[in-house]
Every structure is written in structure tokens, then in C-alpha cells.
PDB file of C-alpha atoms in Angstrom:
ATOM      1  CA  MET A 270      39.031  -1.702  85.647  1.00  0.00           C
ATOM      2  CA  GLY A 271      37.054  -3.516  82.705  1.00  0.00           C
ATOM      3  CA  PHE A 272      36.583   0.047  80.999  1.00  0.00           C
ATOM      4  CA  ILE A 273      40.516   0.911  81.286  1.00  0.00           C
ATOM      5  CA  ALA A 274      41.499  -2.488  79.990  1.00  0.00           C
ATOM      6  CA  VAL A 275      39.183  -2.537  76.846  1.00  0.00           C
ATOM      7  CA  PHE A 276      40.048   1.239  76.303  1.00  0.00           C
ATOM      8  CA  ILE A 277      43.461   0.700  75.973  1.00  0.00           C
ATOM      9  CA  TRP A 278      43.500  -2.607  73.919  1.00  0.00           C
ATOM     10  CA  SER A 279      41.296  -0.877  71.455  1.00  0.00           C
ATOM     11  CA  PHE A 280      43.104   2.407  71.574  1.00  0.00           C
ATOM     12  CA  VAL A 281      46.393   0.520  70.633  1.00  0.00           C
ATOM     13  CA  LEU A 282      44.528  -1.179  67.549  1.00  0.00           C
ATOM     14  CA  TRP A 283      43.220   2.171  66.759  1.00  0.00           C
ATOM     15  CA  LEU A 284      46.981   3.883  66.591  1.00  0.00           C
ATOM     16  CA  VAL A 285      48.163   0.803  64.824  1.00  0.00           C
ATOM     17  CA  LEU A 286      45.679   1.161  62.093  1.00  0.00           C
ATOM     18  CA  THR A 287      46.164   4.962  61.630  1.00  0.00           C
ATOM     19  CA  ALA A 288      49.823   5.277  61.850  1.00  0.00           C
ATOM     20  CA  GLY A 289      51.214   7.585  59.365  1.00  0.00           C
ATOM     21  CA  SER A 290      48.647  10.197  59.156  1.00  0.00           C
ATOM     22  CA  LYS A 291      51.237  12.818  59.795  1.00  0.00           C
ATOM     23  CA  GLY A 292      54.760  11.588  58.469  1.00  0.00           C
ATOM     24  CA  LEU A 293      55.401   8.446  60.122  1.00  0.00           C
ATOM     25  CA  LEU A 294      53.203   9.508  63.344  1.00  0.00           C
ATOM     26  CA  TRP A 295      49.741  10.573  64.248  1.00  0.00           C
ATOM     27  CA  SER A 296      47.654  13.677  63.262  1.00  0.00           C
ATOM     28  CA  PRO A 297      46.265  15.072  66.457  1.00  0.00           C
ATOM     29  CA  GLU A 298      42.159  14.715  65.037  1.00  0.00           C
ATOM     30  CA  GLU A 299      43.142  10.904  64.220  1.00  0.00           C
ATOM     31  CA  LEU A 300      44.269  10.817  68.062  1.00  0.00           C
ATOM     32  CA  VAL A 301      41.020  12.879  69.322  1.00  0.00           C
ATOM     33  CA  ALA A 302      38.960  10.519  66.964  1.00  0.00           C
ATOM     34  CA  GLY A 303      40.478   7.427  68.603  1.00  0.00           C
ATOM     35  CA  LEU A 304      39.948   8.475  71.956  1.00  0.00           C
ATOM     36  CA  ILE A 305      36.224   9.251  71.054  1.00  0.00           C
ATOM     37  CA  PHE A 306      35.948   5.757  69.427  1.00  0.00           C
ATOM     38  CA  SER A 307      37.812   3.834  71.929  1.00  0.00           C
ATOM     39  CA  GLY A 308      35.553   5.359  74.728  1.00  0.00           C
ATOM     40  CA  VAL A 309      32.405   4.108  72.789  1.00  0.00           C
ATOM     41  CA  ILE A 310      33.563   0.563  72.533  1.00  0.00           C
ATOM     42  CA  ALA A 311      35.118   0.667  75.812  1.00  0.00           C
ATOM     43  CA  LEU A 312      31.361   1.824  77.266  1.00  0.00           C
ATOM     44  CA  THR A 313      29.484  -0.667  75.476  1.00  0.00           C
ATOM     45  CA  THR A 314      31.684  -3.729  75.947  1.00  0.00           C
ATOM     46  CA  LYS A 315      33.290  -3.066  79.556  1.00  0.00           C
ATOM     47  CA  ASP A 316      31.478  -6.166  81.162  1.00  0.00           C
ATOM     48  CA  ILE A 317      32.096  -8.258  78.189  1.00  0.00           C
ATOM     49  CA  ILE A 318      35.962  -8.433  78.389  1.00  0.00           C
ATOM     50  CA  GLY A 319      35.824  -9.968  81.909  1.00  0.00           C
ATOM     51  CA  GLU A 320      36.504  -8.546  85.332  1.00  0.00           C
ATOM     52  CA  LYS A 321      40.325  -9.593  85.573  1.00  0.00           C
ATOM     53  CA  ALA A 322      41.166  -8.425  82.276  1.00  0.00           C
ATOM     54  CA  SER A 323      43.119  -5.393  83.544  1.00  0.00           C
ATOM     55  CA  ARG A 324      45.830  -7.924  84.746  1.00  0.00           C
ATOM     56  CA  PHE A 325      47.048  -8.045  81.162  1.00  0.00           C
ATOM     57  CA  LEU A 326      47.889  -4.186  81.562  1.00  0.00           C
ATOM     58  CA  ASN A 327      50.821  -4.885  83.293  1.00  0.00           C
ATOM     59  CA  PRO A 328      54.456  -4.357  80.775  1.00  0.00           C
ATOM     60  CA  ALA A 329      56.057  -7.335  82.478  1.00  0.00           C
ATOM     61  CA  LYS A 330      53.436  -9.499  81.092  1.00  0.00           C
ATOM     62  CA  TRP A 331      53.721  -8.224  77.506  1.00  0.00           C
ATOM     63  CA  VAL A 332      57.721  -8.650  77.888  1.00  0.00           C
ATOM     64  CA  GLY A 333      56.603 -12.304  78.275  1.00  0.00           C
ATOM     65  CA  PHE A 334      54.126 -12.582  75.546  1.00  0.00           C
ATOM     66  CA  VAL A 335      56.552 -11.606  72.958  1.00  0.00           C
ATOM     67  CA  VAL A 336      59.611 -14.019  74.824  1.00  0.00           C
ATOM     68  CA  TYR A 337      57.048 -16.629  74.580  1.00  0.00           C
ATOM     69  CA  SER A 338      55.792 -16.158  71.091  1.00  0.00           C
ATOM     70  CA  ILE A 339      59.374 -15.430  69.314  1.00  0.00           C
ATOM     71  CA  GLY A 340      61.001 -18.245  71.455  1.00  0.00           C
ATOM     72  CA  PRO A 341      59.319 -21.423  72.412  1.00  0.00           C
ATOM     73  CA  LEU A 342      56.129 -21.125  70.622  1.00  0.00           C
ATOM     74  CA  PHE A 343      57.923 -20.299  67.236  1.00  0.00           C
ATOM     75  CA  TRP A 344      60.503 -23.038  67.807  1.00  0.00           C
ATOM     76  CA  GLY A 345      58.144 -25.310  68.738  1.00  0.00           C
ATOM     77  CA  MET A 346      55.940 -24.600  65.421  1.00  0.00           C
ATOM     78  CA  VAL A 347      59.162 -24.995  63.210  1.00  0.00           C
ATOM     79  CA  ARG A 348      59.740 -28.348  64.754  1.00  0.00           C
ATOM     80  CA  ALA A 349      56.510 -29.570  64.669  1.00  0.00           C
ATOM     81  CA  ASN A 350      56.197 -28.577  60.766  1.00  0.00           C
ATOM     82  CA  LEU A 351      59.253 -30.355  60.133  1.00  0.00           C
ATOM     83  CA  ASP A 352      57.649 -33.492  61.877  1.00  0.00           C
ATOM     84  CA  VAL A 353      54.459 -33.270  60.141  1.00  0.00           C
ATOM     85  CA  ALA A 354      56.375 -32.977  56.965  1.00  0.00           C
ATOM     86  CA  TYR A 355      58.256 -36.400  57.703  1.00  0.00           C
ATOM     87  CA  ARG A 356      55.021 -37.905  58.341  1.00  0.00           C
ATOM     88  CA  VAL A 357      53.302 -36.593  55.590  1.00  0.00           C
ATOM     89  CA  ILE A 358      56.133 -38.563  53.141  1.00  0.00           C
ATOM     90  CA  THR A 359      56.658 -41.582  54.978  1.00  0.00           C
ATOM     91  CA  GLY A 360      52.664 -42.131  56.118  1.00  0.00           C
ATOM     92  CA  ARG A 361      53.712 -43.205  59.740  1.00  0.00           C
ATOM     93  CA  ILE A 362      50.898 -42.065  61.549  1.00  0.00           C
ATOM     94  CA  LYS A 363      49.085 -43.057  64.345  1.00  0.00           C
ATOM     95  CA  PRO A 364      46.137 -40.842  65.049  1.00  0.00           C
ATOM     96  CA  GLY A 365      43.924 -40.845  68.190  1.00  0.00           C
ATOM     97  CA  ILE A 366      42.388 -38.620  70.654  1.00  0.00           C
ATOM     98  CA  VAL A 367      43.921 -38.344  74.073  1.00  0.00           C
ATOM     99  CA  ARG A 368      42.720 -36.920  77.506  1.00  0.00           C
ATOM    100  CA  VAL A 369      45.686 -34.510  78.765  1.00  0.00           C
ATOM    101  CA  PRO A 370      45.587 -33.709  82.627  1.00  0.00           C
ATOM    102  CA  VAL A 371      46.268 -30.012  83.255  1.00  0.00           C
ATOM    103  CA  GLU A 372      47.342 -27.992  86.207  1.00  0.00           C
ATOM    104  CA  LEU A 373      45.780 -24.727  85.209  1.00  0.00           C
ATOM    105  CA  GLU A 374      43.526 -21.866  87.005  1.00  0.00           C
ATOM    106  CA  ASN A 375      42.006 -19.683  84.801  1.00  0.00           C
ATOM    107  CA  ASP A 376      40.044 -19.271  81.399  1.00  0.00           C
ATOM    108  CA  ALA A 377      42.921 -17.370  79.796  1.00  0.00           C
ATOM    109  CA  GLN A 378      45.348 -20.029  80.611  1.00  0.00           C
ATOM    110  CA  TYR A 379      43.177 -22.546  79.278  1.00  0.00           C
ATOM    111  CA  THR A 380      42.955 -20.333  75.906  1.00  0.00           C
ATOM    112  CA  ILE A 381      46.774 -19.723  75.591  1.00  0.00           C
ATOM    113  CA  LEU A 382      47.657 -23.772  76.009  1.00  0.00           C
ATOM    114  CA  SER A 383      45.100 -24.940  73.899  1.00  0.00           C
ATOM    115  CA  ASN A 384      45.573 -22.320  71.327  1.00  0.00           C
ATOM    116  CA  SER A 385      49.359 -23.086  71.319  1.00  0.00           C
ATOM    117  CA  ILE A 386      48.763 -26.591  71.251  1.00  0.00           C
ATOM    118  CA  THR A 387      46.566 -26.161  67.949  1.00  0.00           C
ATOM    119  CA  LEU A 388      49.371 -23.972  66.587  1.00  0.00           C
ATOM    120  CA  THR A 389      51.804 -26.824  66.236  1.00  0.00           C
ATOM    121  CA  PRO A 390      50.901 -29.195  63.704  1.00  0.00           C
ATOM    122  CA  GLY A 391      50.270 -32.646  64.731  1.00  0.00           C
ATOM    123  CA  THR A 392      48.221 -31.999  67.599  1.00  0.00           C
ATOM    124  CA  LEU A 393      44.657 -30.229  67.865  1.00  0.00           C
ATOM    125  CA  THR A 394      42.941 -29.063  70.838  1.00  0.00           C
ATOM    126  CA  ILE A 395      39.449 -30.618  70.401  1.00  0.00           C
ATOM    127  CA  ASP A 396      37.786 -29.734  74.005  1.00  0.00           C
ATOM    128  CA  ALA A 397      38.885 -27.819  77.205  1.00  0.00           C
ATOM    129  CA  CYS A 398      37.374 -29.056  80.507  1.00  0.00           C
ATOM    130  CA  PRO A 399      38.078 -26.915  83.041  1.00  0.00           C
ATOM    131  CA  GLU A 400      35.794 -28.613  85.759  1.00  0.00           C
ATOM    132  CA  GLU A 401      38.096 -32.135  85.020  1.00  0.00           C
ATOM    133  CA  LYS A 402      40.965 -29.853  84.656  1.00  0.00           C
ATOM    134  CA  ALA A 403      42.092 -31.672  80.945  1.00  0.00           C
ATOM    135  CA  LEU A 404      42.275 -31.226  77.600  1.00  0.00           C
ATOM    136  CA  TYR A 405      41.153 -33.438  75.037  1.00  0.00           C
ATOM    137  CA  VAL A 406      43.620 -33.716  72.084  1.00  0.00           C
ATOM    138  CA  HIS A 407      43.631 -35.111  68.932  1.00  0.00           C
ATOM    139  CA  TRP A 408      47.319 -36.278  67.996  1.00  0.00           C
ATOM    140  CA  ILE A 409      48.595 -37.355  64.970  1.00  0.00           C
ATOM    141  CA  ASN A 410      51.197 -39.848  66.284  1.00  0.00           C
ATOM    142  CA  VAL A 411      50.087 -41.239  69.471  1.00  0.00           C
ATOM    143  CA  THR A 412      52.974 -42.336  71.566  1.00  0.00           C
ATOM    144  CA  GLU A 413      51.342 -42.586  74.962  1.00  0.00           C
ATOM    145  CA  LYS A 414      47.864 -43.265  75.221  1.00  0.00           C
ATOM    146  CA  GLU A 415      47.030 -41.783  78.862  1.00  0.00           C
ATOM    147  CA  PRO A 416      49.395 -39.199  79.170  1.00  0.00           C
ATOM    148  CA  ALA A 417      49.973 -37.970  82.972  1.00  0.00           C
ATOM    149  CA  ASN A 418      50.901 -34.523  81.996  1.00  0.00           C
ATOM    150  CA  SER A 419      51.103 -32.214  78.920  1.00  0.00           C
ATOM    151  CA  GLU A 420      55.140 -32.592  78.852  1.00  0.00           C
ATOM    152  CA  VAL A 421      54.773 -35.286  76.075  1.00  0.00           C
ATOM    153  CA  ILE A 422      52.485 -33.242  73.876  1.00  0.00           C
ATOM    154  CA  ALA A 423      52.941 -29.514  74.503  1.00  0.00           C
ATOM    155  CA  GLY A 424      56.459 -29.638  75.883  1.00  0.00           C
ATOM    156  CA  SER A 425      57.028 -26.204  77.919  1.00  0.00           C
ATOM    157  CA  PHE A 426      54.202 -24.483  76.791  1.00  0.00           C
ATOM    158  CA  GLU A 427      51.803 -25.535  79.928  1.00  0.00           C
ATOM    159  CA  LYS A 428      54.391 -23.837  82.354  1.00  0.00           C
ATOM    160  CA  TRP A 429      54.460 -20.476  79.843  1.00  0.00           C
ATOM    161  CA  ALA A 430      50.570 -20.681  79.814  1.00  0.00           C
ATOM    162  CA  ARG A 431      50.581 -20.717  83.513  1.00  0.00           C
ATOM    163  CA  ARG A 432      52.838 -17.906  84.009  1.00  0.00           C
ATOM    164  CA  LEU A 433      51.185 -15.678  81.013  1.00  0.00           C
ATOM    165  CA  GLY A 434      47.622 -16.260  82.078  1.00  0.00           C
ATOM    166  CA  ARG A 435      47.894 -15.560  85.805  1.00  0.00           C
TER     167      ARG A 435
ATOM    168  CA  MET B 458      30.121 -22.205  73.132  1.00  0.00           C
ATOM    169  CA  GLY B 459      33.177 -23.789  74.878  1.00  0.00           C
ATOM    170  CA  LEU B 460      35.361 -21.840  76.983  1.00  0.00           C
ATOM    171  CA  ILE B 461      38.043 -21.133  74.636  1.00  0.00           C
ATOM    172  CA  VAL B 462      35.539 -19.364  71.988  1.00  0.00           C
ATOM    173  CA  LYS B 463      34.261 -17.569  74.896  1.00  0.00           C
ATOM    174  CA  THR B 464      37.420 -16.258  76.050  1.00  0.00           C
ATOM    175  CA  THR B 465      38.683 -15.375  72.659  1.00  0.00           C
ATOM    176  CA  ALA B 466      35.158 -13.630  72.160  1.00  0.00           C
ATOM    177  CA  ARG B 467      35.744 -11.539  74.897  1.00  0.00           C
ATOM    178  CA  ALA B 468      39.353 -10.653  73.528  1.00  0.00           C
ATOM    179  CA  THR B 469      38.372  -9.757  70.039  1.00  0.00           C
ATOM    180  CA  ILE B 470      34.616  -8.142  70.327  1.00  0.00           C
ATOM    181  CA  PRO B 471      36.490  -4.695  71.273  1.00  0.00           C
ATOM    182  CA  LEU B 472      39.064  -5.362  68.143  1.00  0.00           C
ATOM    183  CA  ILE B 473      36.325  -6.119  65.599  1.00  0.00           C
ATOM    184  CA  GLY B 474      34.337  -3.097  66.954  1.00  0.00           C
ATOM    185  CA  ILE B 475      37.276  -0.611  67.043  1.00  0.00           C
ATOM    186  CA  PHE B 476      38.018  -1.711  63.346  1.00  0.00           C
ATOM    187  CA  GLY B 477      34.859  -1.326  62.291  1.00  0.00           C
ATOM    188  CA  ALA B 478      34.789   2.146  63.797  1.00  0.00           C
ATOM    189  CA  TYR B 479      37.968   2.930  61.932  1.00  0.00           C
ATOM    190  CA  ILE B 480      36.539   1.971  58.566  1.00  0.00           C
ATOM    191  CA  VAL B 481      33.546   3.723  59.028  1.00  0.00           C
ATOM    192  CA  SER B 482      35.188   6.798  60.021  1.00  0.00           C
ATOM    193  CA  HIS B 483      37.594   6.761  57.286  1.00  0.00           C
ATOM    194  CA  GLY B 484      35.123   5.756  54.819  1.00  0.00           C
ATOM    195  CA  HIS B 485      36.283   9.050  52.630  1.00  0.00           C
ATOM    196  CA  LEU B 486      40.132   8.417  52.465  1.00  0.00           C
ATOM    197  CA  THR B 487      40.351   4.339  52.526  1.00  0.00           C
ATOM    198  CA  PRO B 488      38.065   1.725  51.011  1.00  0.00           C
ATOM    199  CA  GLY B 489      34.771   1.034  53.244  1.00  0.00           C
ATOM    200  CA  GLY B 490      32.603   3.266  54.378  1.00  0.00           C
ATOM    201  CA  GLY B 491      29.102   3.105  56.246  1.00  0.00           C
ATOM    202  CA  PHE B 492      27.705  -0.301  55.139  1.00  0.00           C
ATOM    203  CA  GLN B 493      30.783  -2.047  55.201  1.00  0.00           C
ATOM    204  CA  GLY B 494      31.859  -0.738  58.881  1.00  0.00           C
ATOM    205  CA  GLY B 495      28.341  -1.026  60.028  1.00  0.00           C
ATOM    206  CA  ALA B 496      28.580  -4.752  59.097  1.00  0.00           C
ATOM    207  CA  THR B 497      31.710  -5.431  60.603  1.00  0.00           C
ATOM    208  CA  ILE B 498      30.503  -4.008  63.891  1.00  0.00           C
ATOM    209  CA  ALA B 499      27.060  -5.951  63.739  1.00  0.00           C
ATOM    210  CA  GLY B 500      29.912  -8.781  62.799  1.00  0.00           C
ATOM    211  CA  ALA B 501      31.230  -8.207  66.415  1.00  0.00           C
ATOM    212  CA  GLY B 502      27.545  -8.157  68.125  1.00  0.00           C
ATOM    213  CA  ILE B 503      26.796 -11.740  65.951  1.00  0.00           C
ATOM    214  CA  LEU B 504      29.926 -13.337  67.609  1.00  0.00           C
ATOM    215  CA  PHE B 505      28.471 -12.380  70.923  1.00  0.00           C
ATOM    216  CA  LEU B 506      25.101 -13.604  70.182  1.00  0.00           C
ATOM    217  CA  ILE B 507      27.058 -17.115  68.864  1.00  0.00           C
ATOM    218  CA  ALA B 508      29.742 -17.206  71.476  1.00  0.00           C
ATOM    219  CA  PHE B 509      27.960 -16.346  74.405  1.00  0.00           C
ATOM    220  CA  GLY B 510      23.968 -17.386  73.552  1.00  0.00           C
ATOM    221  CA  LEU B 511      20.589 -16.117  73.141  1.00  0.00           C
ATOM    222  CA  GLY B 512      20.067 -16.147  77.025  1.00  0.00           C
ATOM    223  CA  GLU B 513      23.148 -13.722  77.616  1.00  0.00           C
ATOM    224  CA  MET B 514      21.936 -11.408  74.539  1.00  0.00           C
ATOM    225  CA  LYS B 515      18.536 -11.201  75.678  1.00  0.00           C
ATOM    226  CA  ARG B 516      19.890  -9.860  78.902  1.00  0.00           C
ATOM    227  CA  ARG B 517      21.821  -6.947  77.386  1.00  0.00           C
ATOM    228  CA  TYR B 518      19.647  -6.202  74.017  1.00  0.00           C
ATOM    229  CA  ASN B 519      17.371  -3.960  74.362  1.00  0.00           C
ATOM    230  CA  HIS B 520      15.139  -3.376  71.442  1.00  0.00           C
ATOM    231  CA  HIS B 521      13.570   0.148  72.046  1.00  0.00           C
ATOM    232  CA  LEU B 522      17.279   1.354  71.943  1.00  0.00           C
ATOM    233  CA  TYR B 523      18.108  -0.594  68.655  1.00  0.00           C
ATOM    234  CA  SER B 524      15.206   1.019  67.259  1.00  0.00           C
ATOM    235  CA  ALA B 525      15.893   4.444  68.213  1.00  0.00           C
ATOM    236  CA  LEU B 526      19.420   3.896  67.144  1.00  0.00           C
ATOM    237  CA  GLU B 527      18.552   2.973  63.684  1.00  0.00           C
ATOM    238  CA  GLY B 528      15.991   5.867  63.109  1.00  0.00           C
ATOM    239  CA  LEU B 529      18.580   8.013  64.664  1.00  0.00           C
ATOM    240  CA  GLY B 530      21.141   6.944  62.252  1.00  0.00           C
ATOM    241  CA  GLY B 531      18.436   7.744  59.135  1.00  0.00           C
ATOM    242  CA  LEU B 532      17.770  10.923  60.656  1.00  0.00           C
ATOM    243  CA  VAL B 533      21.279  12.240  60.749  1.00  0.00           C
ATOM    244  CA  PHE B 534      21.764  11.466  57.370  1.00  0.00           C
ATOM    245  CA  LEU B 535      18.747  13.166  56.144  1.00  0.00           C
ATOM    246  CA  GLY B 536      19.628  16.179  58.276  1.00  0.00           C
ATOM    247  CA  ALA B 537      23.290  16.182  56.828  1.00  0.00           C
ATOM    248  CA  ALA B 538      21.150  16.004  53.358  1.00  0.00           C
ATOM    249  CA  MET B 539      19.286  18.946  54.256  1.00  0.00           C
ATOM    250  CA  LEU B 540      22.146  21.346  55.524  1.00  0.00           C
ATOM    251  CA  GLY B 541      22.734  23.101  51.986  1.00  0.00           C
ATOM    252  CA  LEU B 542      18.930  23.151  50.981  1.00  0.00           C
ATOM    253  CA  GLY B 543      19.409  27.078  50.478  1.00  0.00           C
ATOM    254  CA  VAL B 544      21.174  25.589  47.303  1.00  0.00           C
ATOM    255  CA  ALA B 545      20.067  22.198  46.571  1.00  0.00           C
ATOM    256  CA  PHE B 546      19.109  18.968  48.333  1.00  0.00           C
ATOM    257  CA  PHE B 547      22.316  17.074  49.321  1.00  0.00           C
ATOM    258  CA  TYR B 548      24.617  20.265  48.576  1.00  0.00           C
ATOM    259  CA  ASN B 549      27.694  20.068  50.260  1.00  0.00           C
ATOM    260  CA  THR B 550      27.870  23.053  52.290  1.00  0.00           C
ATOM    261  CA  LEU B 551      30.128  21.910  54.902  1.00  0.00           C
ATOM    262  CA  TRP B 552      32.701  21.542  52.374  1.00  0.00           C
ATOM    263  CA  HIS B 553      32.096  24.740  50.231  1.00  0.00           C
ATOM    264  CA  SER B 554      31.867  27.123  53.053  1.00  0.00           C
ATOM    265  CA  GLY B 555      31.317  25.298  56.504  1.00  0.00           C
ATOM    266  CA  PRO B 556      33.092  25.628  59.907  1.00  0.00           C
ATOM    267  CA  VAL B 557      34.574  22.108  60.187  1.00  0.00           C
ATOM    268  CA  PHE B 558      34.864  19.213  58.104  1.00  0.00           C
ATOM    269  CA  ASN B 559      36.577  21.371  55.248  1.00  0.00           C
ATOM    270  CA  GLY B 560      40.497  20.315  55.970  1.00  0.00           C
ATOM    271  CA  GLU B 561      42.891  19.406  53.716  1.00  0.00           C
ATOM    272  CA  PRO B 562      41.987  16.740  51.567  1.00  0.00           C
ATOM    273  CA  GLY B 563      43.205  13.400  52.813  1.00  0.00           C
ATOM    274  CA  THR B 564      42.853  14.391  56.418  1.00  0.00           C
ATOM    275  CA  LEU B 565      40.207  12.974  58.683  1.00  0.00           C
ATOM    276  CA  LEU B 566      38.305  16.367  59.015  1.00  0.00           C
ATOM    277  CA  SER B 567      37.898  17.028  55.268  1.00  0.00           C
ATOM    278  CA  ALA B 568      35.111  16.090  52.748  1.00  0.00           C
ATOM    279  CA  GLY B 569      32.128  18.046  54.236  1.00  0.00           C
ATOM    280  CA  TYR B 570      29.304  15.837  55.096  1.00  0.00           C
ATOM    281  CA  LEU B 571      30.461  12.709  54.167  1.00  0.00           C
ATOM    282  CA  PRO B 572      32.172  11.670  57.636  1.00  0.00           C
ATOM    283  CA  VAL B 573      28.940  12.309  59.186  1.00  0.00           C
ATOM    284  CA  MET B 574      26.721  10.544  56.651  1.00  0.00           C
ATOM    285  CA  ASN B 575      29.556   7.461  56.883  1.00  0.00           C
ATOM    286  CA  LEU B 576      28.762   7.546  60.890  1.00  0.00           C
ATOM    287  CA  ALA B 577      25.039   7.890  60.323  1.00  0.00           C
ATOM    288  CA  VAL B 578      24.872   4.813  57.976  1.00  0.00           C
ATOM    289  CA  GLY B 579      27.126   3.246  60.240  1.00  0.00           C
ATOM    290  CA  LEU B 580      25.215   3.291  62.972  1.00  0.00           C
ATOM    291  CA  LYS B 581      22.039   2.409  61.110  1.00  0.00           C
ATOM    292  CA  VAL B 582      23.488  -0.954  59.656  1.00  0.00           C
ATOM    293  CA  PHE B 583      24.754  -1.977  63.015  1.00  0.00           C
ATOM    294  CA  ALA B 584      21.430  -1.518  64.532  1.00  0.00           C
ATOM    295  CA  GLY B 585      19.358  -2.973  61.857  1.00  0.00           C
ATOM    296  CA  LEU B 586      21.710  -5.940  61.052  1.00  0.00           C
ATOM    297  CA  LEU B 587      21.798  -6.762  64.778  1.00  0.00           C
ATOM    298  CA  SER B 588      18.398  -6.263  65.644  1.00  0.00           C
ATOM    299  CA  ALA B 589      17.468  -8.526  62.614  1.00  0.00           C
ATOM    300  CA  MET B 590      19.707 -11.476  63.626  1.00  0.00           C
ATOM    301  CA  VAL B 591      18.731 -11.092  67.308  1.00  0.00           C
ATOM    302  CA  ALA B 592      14.899 -11.417  66.002  1.00  0.00           C
ATOM    303  CA  ILE B 593      15.980 -14.616  63.790  1.00  0.00           C
ATOM    304  CA  ALA B 594      17.611 -16.065  67.102  1.00  0.00           C
ATOM    305  CA  ALA B 595      14.534 -15.552  68.971  1.00  0.00           C
ATOM    306  CA  PHE B 596      12.332 -17.143  66.630  1.00  0.00           C
ATOM    307  CA  ARG B 597      10.287 -19.222  69.035  1.00  0.00           C
ATOM    308  CA  ARG B 598      10.641 -22.741  67.380  1.00  0.00           C
ATOM    309  CA  TRP B 599      11.404 -24.770  64.545  1.00  0.00           C
ATOM    310  CA  ASN B 600       8.390 -25.158  62.402  1.00  0.00           C
ATOM    311  CA  GLU B 601       8.065 -28.091  60.205  1.00  0.00           C
TER     312      GLU B 601
END
């Protein structure tokens, strides 16, 4: 299964890179070369990408990723940028590192949530500890020293990460 | 490295690899070529080495295989250069009268022996750079 996941993942990037070789589409020789190179890449990296990577081949998940990135994530970034601009001008900051307990099961969920928290300015994930089910987050304006869940830092991101990475 | 670096490396190593293959195989059409693409692919290997550590790298790295691949790259380059030896060394006979690689300029299968040489150089650079990095990482201890 790892082979198929890597193959499709790299072939899609090849298609994006070589688009426009015949009008707006792909010439047959580019397609054949893409199949060969993706096959080589898939053979060499099939046990690096992880055993369960093929769950991301589910189209419902792609829709989820698109909706998440142009919906909650983009909106969260806009809001957080404005908030940081306000803090830059007024200088009202109270920085600190807080421990955020999270309810996630696998690596992909931790990665999605940590990257979302880091992408929204003002919060920066320092470490993810799956064994104690917590993230350590550097926060520009600490309002709660020991948050009970990630709601106050990340809003709805944890719910989305749980759904997208499952 | 931590969990996030490892998970991101799992997803990006194939992408770096296919991007390097794109640079190598389009060396006669777009900027880049054998060395640049080979160094890009070696970057994927170095990312693996750094993200997963030397122990994991040692389990998957075969010195003899990489040594043979590097030699193979050099030999293919030399072989492509000798194809037109009837006229001159490095004579591009594939382009002038060859059965393949003599398509319309601007397409993938054009430019004679250049794509073959780019692939050879890419393979050689990848194998050489990655072996060098693994050898440096496996150096026995820190000497004062």
C-alpha cells in the first residue's frame, strides 16, 4: 500500500510540474517519463512514507483539506495576523510557554495541529509529546497559564486535525 | 528529531525526489541539469539522514550499492560520449541520425545524448554526495 501512496503522491507533483507540454495538457512522452520516475521514487521510498499513508488517498479527505485550508485555517491566520499587528503597535505582550493537553491519536494529527498552531501568528509549537498527549506552545499573550484543552489557543483546529488525520 | 519533523519528512522526501528527477530529466529544456538535480535528490537523502538518524540510515544504506551506482553513472556518461566515435569523441550521433532522442527541439525526447548524460550525471552526483554525507556522519568520534 505504501507503494501506491508514494506513486500517486509523486506522480501528481510530476503532472503539476510538467503541465503545458502539449497545449495546456501533457504530451505522452512526459506522461511515460513521469510513470517511470514515479515508479522509481515509489520503489525506493515505499517504506519511508509510513504503513498507513494510503488512507490519505481517500478523495473525501482531499475535500476536507481544501475546505480546512481556505476556511478555518485562512480565517484564523487573518485574525491572528491582525491581532499580532495590534500587539506590535501597542506593545501589550505577555509571552510564555504553556502546556496544552490534546486528544489526538496518530502522528499525522499531531503534525496537522502543530503546523496550524505555528502558522497562526502569536502561537508557536515548540514540542509535541505524544506519550503525555500534550503540545508545548509558545504564546505571545498568555491569558490562561494551564489551559484544559486547545480551544483557547487553536479554536476549532483540534477538531479538524482529528478528522483530517484519522 | 521530533515527531513533527519525522512526519513531515515522510511526506516531503518523495516530493523532493520527484522534483530532482524532473530537474535532471528536463536539463536540456529548463534551467538545471544533472548536477543540480542530483544534488536536490541527495538533499532528500540528507533529510532522511537528519530526520531519522544515523541508526535508521545505516539499516537502509548499502555502501556497495551506492559505490556501484556512482560507477555506473560515470560509465553511462562515457558510453554516451563514445556513441559517435566513428566521427569524433562526443559527436552527437543520436541527434544527427539516431533512432531515439532526435524529436522536435523543445520536447522531452530531443537533444540527442544530453538527457542520457544528464541522467548519468544526476545518478553519479546523488550517489556520490549521499555516500560522502553518510561517511561523514558515521565518522567514529569527535577528535579534539
